[in-house]
Tab-separated table of C-alpha atoms in Angstrom:
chain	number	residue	atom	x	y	z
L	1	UNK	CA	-1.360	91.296	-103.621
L	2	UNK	CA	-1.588	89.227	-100.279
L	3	UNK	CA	-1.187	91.464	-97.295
L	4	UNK	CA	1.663	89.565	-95.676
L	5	UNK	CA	3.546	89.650	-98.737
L	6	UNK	CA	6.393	92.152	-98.719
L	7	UNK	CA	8.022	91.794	-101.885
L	8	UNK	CA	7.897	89.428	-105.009
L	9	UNK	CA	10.405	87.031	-106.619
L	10	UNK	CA	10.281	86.041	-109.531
L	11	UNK	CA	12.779	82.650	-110.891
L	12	UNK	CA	13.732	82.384	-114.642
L	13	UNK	CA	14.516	79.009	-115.546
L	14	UNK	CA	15.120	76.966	-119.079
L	15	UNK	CA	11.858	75.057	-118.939
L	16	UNK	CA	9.760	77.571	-116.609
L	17	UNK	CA	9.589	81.094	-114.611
L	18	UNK	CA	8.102	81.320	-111.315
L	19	UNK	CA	6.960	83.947	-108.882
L	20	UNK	CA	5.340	84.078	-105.681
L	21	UNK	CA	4.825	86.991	-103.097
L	22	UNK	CA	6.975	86.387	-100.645
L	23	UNK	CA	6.413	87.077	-96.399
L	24	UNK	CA	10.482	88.228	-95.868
L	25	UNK	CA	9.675	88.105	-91.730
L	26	UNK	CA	10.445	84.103	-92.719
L	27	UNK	CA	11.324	83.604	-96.407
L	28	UNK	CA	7.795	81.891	-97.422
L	29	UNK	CA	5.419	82.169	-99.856
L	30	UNK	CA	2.443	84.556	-99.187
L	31	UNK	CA	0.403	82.996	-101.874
L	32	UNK	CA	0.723	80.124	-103.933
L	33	UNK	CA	3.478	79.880	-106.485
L	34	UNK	CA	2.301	80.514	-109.970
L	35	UNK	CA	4.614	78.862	-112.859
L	36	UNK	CA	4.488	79.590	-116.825
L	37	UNK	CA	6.495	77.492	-119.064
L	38	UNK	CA	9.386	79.328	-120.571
L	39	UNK	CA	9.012	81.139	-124.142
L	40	UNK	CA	10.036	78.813	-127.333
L	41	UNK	CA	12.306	80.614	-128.191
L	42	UNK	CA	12.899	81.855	-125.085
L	43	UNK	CA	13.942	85.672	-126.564
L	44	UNK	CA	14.342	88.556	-124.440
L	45	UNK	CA	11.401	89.824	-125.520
L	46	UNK	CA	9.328	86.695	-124.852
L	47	UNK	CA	10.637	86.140	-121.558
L	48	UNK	CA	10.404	90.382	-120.318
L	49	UNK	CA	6.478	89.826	-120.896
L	50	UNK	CA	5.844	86.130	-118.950
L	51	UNK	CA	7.843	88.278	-116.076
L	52	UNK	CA	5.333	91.008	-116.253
L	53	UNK	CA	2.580	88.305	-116.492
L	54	UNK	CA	3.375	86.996	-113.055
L	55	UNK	CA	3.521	90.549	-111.601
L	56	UNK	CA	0.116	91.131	-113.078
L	57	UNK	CA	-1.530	88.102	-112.078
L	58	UNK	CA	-0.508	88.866	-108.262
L	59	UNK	CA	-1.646	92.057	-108.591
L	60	UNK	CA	1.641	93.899	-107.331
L	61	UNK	CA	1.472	96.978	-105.902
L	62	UNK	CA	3.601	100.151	-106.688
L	63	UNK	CA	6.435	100.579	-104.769
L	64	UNK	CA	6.966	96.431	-103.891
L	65	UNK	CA	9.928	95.530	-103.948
L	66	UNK	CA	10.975	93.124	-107.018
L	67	UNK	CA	13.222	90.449	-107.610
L	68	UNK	CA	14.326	88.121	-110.466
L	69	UNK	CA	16.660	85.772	-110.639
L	70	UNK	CA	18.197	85.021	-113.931
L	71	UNK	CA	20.651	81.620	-114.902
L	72	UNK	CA	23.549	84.152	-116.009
L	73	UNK	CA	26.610	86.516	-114.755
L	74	UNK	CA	24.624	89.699	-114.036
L	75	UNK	CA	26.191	93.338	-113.431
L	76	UNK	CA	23.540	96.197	-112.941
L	77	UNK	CA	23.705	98.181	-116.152
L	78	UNK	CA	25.837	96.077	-118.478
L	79	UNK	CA	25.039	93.927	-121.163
L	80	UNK	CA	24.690	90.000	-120.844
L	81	UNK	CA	27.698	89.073	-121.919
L	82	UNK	CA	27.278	84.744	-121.917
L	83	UNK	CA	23.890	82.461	-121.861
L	84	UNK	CA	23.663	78.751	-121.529
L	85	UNK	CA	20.106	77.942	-120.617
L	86	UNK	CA	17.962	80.673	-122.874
L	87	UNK	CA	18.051	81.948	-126.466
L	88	UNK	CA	21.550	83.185	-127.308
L	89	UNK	CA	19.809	86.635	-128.388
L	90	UNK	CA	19.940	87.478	-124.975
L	91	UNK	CA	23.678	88.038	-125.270
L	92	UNK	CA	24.599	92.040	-125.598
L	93	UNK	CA	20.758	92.632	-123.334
L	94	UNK	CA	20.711	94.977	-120.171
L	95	UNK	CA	18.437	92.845	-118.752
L	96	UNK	CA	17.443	94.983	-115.478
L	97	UNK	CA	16.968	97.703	-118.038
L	98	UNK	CA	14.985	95.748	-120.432
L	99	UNK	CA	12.812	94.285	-117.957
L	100	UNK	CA	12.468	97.570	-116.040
L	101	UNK	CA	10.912	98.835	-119.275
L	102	UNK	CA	8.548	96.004	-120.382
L	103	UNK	CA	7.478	95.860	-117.139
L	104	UNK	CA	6.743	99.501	-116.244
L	105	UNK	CA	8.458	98.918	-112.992
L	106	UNK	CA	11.846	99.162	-110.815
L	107	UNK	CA	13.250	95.191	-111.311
L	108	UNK	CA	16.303	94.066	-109.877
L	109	UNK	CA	18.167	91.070	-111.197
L	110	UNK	CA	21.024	88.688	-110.002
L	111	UNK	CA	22.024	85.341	-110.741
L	112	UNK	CA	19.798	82.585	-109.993
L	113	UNK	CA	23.070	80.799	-107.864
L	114	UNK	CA	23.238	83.793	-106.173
L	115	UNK	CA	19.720	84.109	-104.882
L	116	UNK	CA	19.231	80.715	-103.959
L	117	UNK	CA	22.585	81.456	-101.741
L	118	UNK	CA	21.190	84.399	-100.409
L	119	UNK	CA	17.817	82.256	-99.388
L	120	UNK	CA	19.693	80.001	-97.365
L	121	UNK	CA	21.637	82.411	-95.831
L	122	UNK	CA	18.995	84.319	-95.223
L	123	UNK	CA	16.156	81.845	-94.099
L	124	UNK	CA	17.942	78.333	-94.635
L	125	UNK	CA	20.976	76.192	-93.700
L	126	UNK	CA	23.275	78.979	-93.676
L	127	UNK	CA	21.338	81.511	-91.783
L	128	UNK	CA	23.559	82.508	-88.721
L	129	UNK	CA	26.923	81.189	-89.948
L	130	UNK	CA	29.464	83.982	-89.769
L	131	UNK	CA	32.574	84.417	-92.095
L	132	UNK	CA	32.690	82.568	-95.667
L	133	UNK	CA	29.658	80.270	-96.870
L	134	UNK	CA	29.696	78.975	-100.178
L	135	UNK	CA	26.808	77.700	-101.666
L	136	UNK	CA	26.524	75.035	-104.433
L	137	UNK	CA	23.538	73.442	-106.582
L	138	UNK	CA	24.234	70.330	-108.270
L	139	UNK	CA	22.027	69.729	-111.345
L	140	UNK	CA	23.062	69.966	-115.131
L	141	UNK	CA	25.871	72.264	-114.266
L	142	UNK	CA	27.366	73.313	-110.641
L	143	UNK	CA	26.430	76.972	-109.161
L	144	UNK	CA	27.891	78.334	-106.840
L	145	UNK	CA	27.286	81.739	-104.713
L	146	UNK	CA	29.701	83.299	-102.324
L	147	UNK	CA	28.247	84.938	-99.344
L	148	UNK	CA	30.244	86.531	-96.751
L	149	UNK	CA	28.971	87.422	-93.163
L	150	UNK	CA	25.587	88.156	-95.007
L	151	UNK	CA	27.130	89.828	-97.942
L	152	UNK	CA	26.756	88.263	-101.642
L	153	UNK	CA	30.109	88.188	-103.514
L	154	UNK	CA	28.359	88.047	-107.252
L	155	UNK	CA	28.835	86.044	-109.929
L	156	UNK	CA	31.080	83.708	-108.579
L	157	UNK	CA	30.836	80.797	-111.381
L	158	UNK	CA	32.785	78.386	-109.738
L	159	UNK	CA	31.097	75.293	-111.069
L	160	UNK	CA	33.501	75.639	-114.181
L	161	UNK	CA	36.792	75.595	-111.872
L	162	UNK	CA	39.488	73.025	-113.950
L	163	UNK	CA	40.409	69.670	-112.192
L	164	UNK	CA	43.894	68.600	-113.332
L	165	UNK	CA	43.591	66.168	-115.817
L	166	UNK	CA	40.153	65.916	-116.071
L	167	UNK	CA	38.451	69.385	-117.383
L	168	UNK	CA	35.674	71.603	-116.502
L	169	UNK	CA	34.323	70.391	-112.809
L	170	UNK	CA	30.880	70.424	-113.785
L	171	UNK	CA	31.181	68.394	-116.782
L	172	UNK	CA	32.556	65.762	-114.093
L	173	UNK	CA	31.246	66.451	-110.765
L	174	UNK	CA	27.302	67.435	-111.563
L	175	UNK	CA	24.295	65.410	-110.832
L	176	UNK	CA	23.956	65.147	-114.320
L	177	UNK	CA	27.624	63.578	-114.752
L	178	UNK	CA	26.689	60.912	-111.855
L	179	UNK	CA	23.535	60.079	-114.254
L	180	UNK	CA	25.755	60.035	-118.018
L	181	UNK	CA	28.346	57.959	-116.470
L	182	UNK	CA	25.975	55.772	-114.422
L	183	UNK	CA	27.762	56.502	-111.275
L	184	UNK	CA	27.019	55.136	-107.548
L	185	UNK	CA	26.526	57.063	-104.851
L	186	UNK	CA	29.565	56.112	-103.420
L	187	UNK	CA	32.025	56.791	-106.892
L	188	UNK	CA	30.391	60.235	-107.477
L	189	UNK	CA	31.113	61.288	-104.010
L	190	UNK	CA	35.037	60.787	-104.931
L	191	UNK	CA	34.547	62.896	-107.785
L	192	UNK	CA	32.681	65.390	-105.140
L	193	UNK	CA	35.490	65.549	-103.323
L	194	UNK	CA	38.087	66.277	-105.593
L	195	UNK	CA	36.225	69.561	-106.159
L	196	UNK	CA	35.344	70.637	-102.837
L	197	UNK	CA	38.867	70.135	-101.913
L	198	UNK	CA	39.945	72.509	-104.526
L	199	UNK	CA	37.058	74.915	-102.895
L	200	UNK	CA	39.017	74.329	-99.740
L	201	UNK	CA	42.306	75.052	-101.005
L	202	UNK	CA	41.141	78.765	-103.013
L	203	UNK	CA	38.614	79.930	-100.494
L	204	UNK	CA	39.252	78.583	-97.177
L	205	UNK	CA	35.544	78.313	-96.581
L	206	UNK	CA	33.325	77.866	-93.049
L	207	UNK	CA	30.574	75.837	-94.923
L	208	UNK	CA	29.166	74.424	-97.965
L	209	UNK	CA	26.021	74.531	-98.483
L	210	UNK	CA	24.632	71.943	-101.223
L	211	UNK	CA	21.110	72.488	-102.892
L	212	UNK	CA	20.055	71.112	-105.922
L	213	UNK	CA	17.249	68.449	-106.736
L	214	UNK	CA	19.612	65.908	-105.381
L	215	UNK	CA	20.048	67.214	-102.128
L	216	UNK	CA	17.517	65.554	-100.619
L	217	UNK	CA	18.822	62.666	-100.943
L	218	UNK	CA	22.247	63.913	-99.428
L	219	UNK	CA	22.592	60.730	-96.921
L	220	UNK	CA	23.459	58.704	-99.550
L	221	UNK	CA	26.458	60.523	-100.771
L	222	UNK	CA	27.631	63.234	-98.074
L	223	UNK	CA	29.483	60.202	-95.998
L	224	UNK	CA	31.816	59.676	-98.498
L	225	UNK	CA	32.833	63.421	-99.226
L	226	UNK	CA	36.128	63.578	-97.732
L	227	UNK	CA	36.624	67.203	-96.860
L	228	UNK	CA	37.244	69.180	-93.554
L	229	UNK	CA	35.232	71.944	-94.052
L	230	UNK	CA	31.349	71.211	-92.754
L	231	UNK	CA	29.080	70.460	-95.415
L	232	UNK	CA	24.938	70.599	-94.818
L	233	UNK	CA	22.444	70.499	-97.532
L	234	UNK	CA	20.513	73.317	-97.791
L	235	UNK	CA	17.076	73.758	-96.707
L	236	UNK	CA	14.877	75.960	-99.139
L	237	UNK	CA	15.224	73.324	-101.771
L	238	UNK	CA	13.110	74.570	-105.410
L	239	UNK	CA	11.714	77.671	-103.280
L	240	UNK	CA	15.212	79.260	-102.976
L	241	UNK	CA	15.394	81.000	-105.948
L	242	UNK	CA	12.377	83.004	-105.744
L	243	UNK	CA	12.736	84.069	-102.056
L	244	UNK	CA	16.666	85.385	-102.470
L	245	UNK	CA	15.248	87.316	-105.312
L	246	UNK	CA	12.790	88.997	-103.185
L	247	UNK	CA	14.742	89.153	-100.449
L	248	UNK	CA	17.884	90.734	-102.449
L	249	UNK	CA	15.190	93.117	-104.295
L	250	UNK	CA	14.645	93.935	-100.463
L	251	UNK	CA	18.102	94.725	-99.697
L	252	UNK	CA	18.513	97.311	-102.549
């Protein structure tokens, strides 16, 4: 593996997983990101030996740290115990122990929200802050990570918080609502603030962070999100996920 590369993270999605080694003196890649299109069906199995793949193509060394981050709750030596994005076989897996085994290695595992909150905290818009940051990606759903004064509060899943009236708040506030409903910049941002403001009102936060695909275009809705806590879009953008993987594989 590259030289400047002090651990590796590794970033299981629906359609792909990605790896890179990863320099943790600034959160970037030591080599060039290497992508495999997720398993159909994407079984435990399946998915345990695309992981090991990516390890073996970089050429990791014994003893490097190892992170993956995984679109589900995790809790170190318990079962899975919901999945949205995979094959539901993965439900009732130890997936740190499964891929721990298949891969002949010590892997640790947290939720992809989670380590992209832990990037930006660690490398990105958040890095610095202290008290409270929560961190949200808006995409097909809402994640969310809870980091405070450096320390990752787990499994937060606050993208399915209820908004009187209305229902689950990603099935109304998510990038993919504003596309379904054919919303303007402008509308979705109301929607946007209806559940930041219920953010506000449980959590008391001293920043959002907002990642996602669509952050980069944050100018064109961020002026009409009426909140009072400060809201920046995060930095790391599609890179986030693997480096707070290695970097929390770091941190064990």
């Amino acid at each position: 593996m590259i030289e400047t590369a002090q651990a590796i993270g590794i970033d299981i999605g629906g359609s792909g997983i990605k790896g890179a080694p990863v320099n943790l003196a600034d959160g970037t890649f030591a080599d060039e990101r290497l992508r495999i299109p997720t398993p159909q069906p994407a079984t435990p199995e399946a998915v345990a030996d695309t992981v090991k793949e990516i390890l073996d193509h970089f050429e990791v060394a014994d003893g490097t740290p190892i992170g993956v981050a995984f679109p589900a709750p995790v809790k170190p030596g318990k079962p899975l115990h919901y999945m949205s994005n995979l094959d539901q076989s993965w439900v009732g897996v130890d997936i740190t122990a499964l891929l721990c085994e298949r891969c002949g290695r010590t892997v640790h595992v947290l939720n992809d929200a989670d380590a992209a909150g832990l990037a930006e905290a660690a490398y990105g818009a958040a890095k610095g802050v202290e008290g409270l940051v929560v961190a949200t990606t808006l995409g097909t759903g809402i994640g969310t990570a809870l980091i405070h004064d450096g320390v990752l509060i787990p499994n937060s899943e606050l993208g399915h918080i209820i908004i009187e009236g209305k229902g689950d708040a990603e099935k109304i506030a998510a990038d993919s609502a504003r596309t379904r409903d054919e919303l303007g910049w402008k509308k979705w941002a109301k929607r946007l603030t209806e559940y930041y403001r219920l953010l506000e009102l449980y959590l008391s936060p001293d920043v959002f962070v907002v990642g996602g695909g669509v952050s980069k275009k944050h100018e064109k809705f961020f002026p009409y999100i009426d909140i009072e806590t400060p809201i920046v879009p995060a930095a790391l953008l599609n890179t986030a996920g693997i480096v707070g993987a290695a970097h929390f594989a770091d941190m064990q």
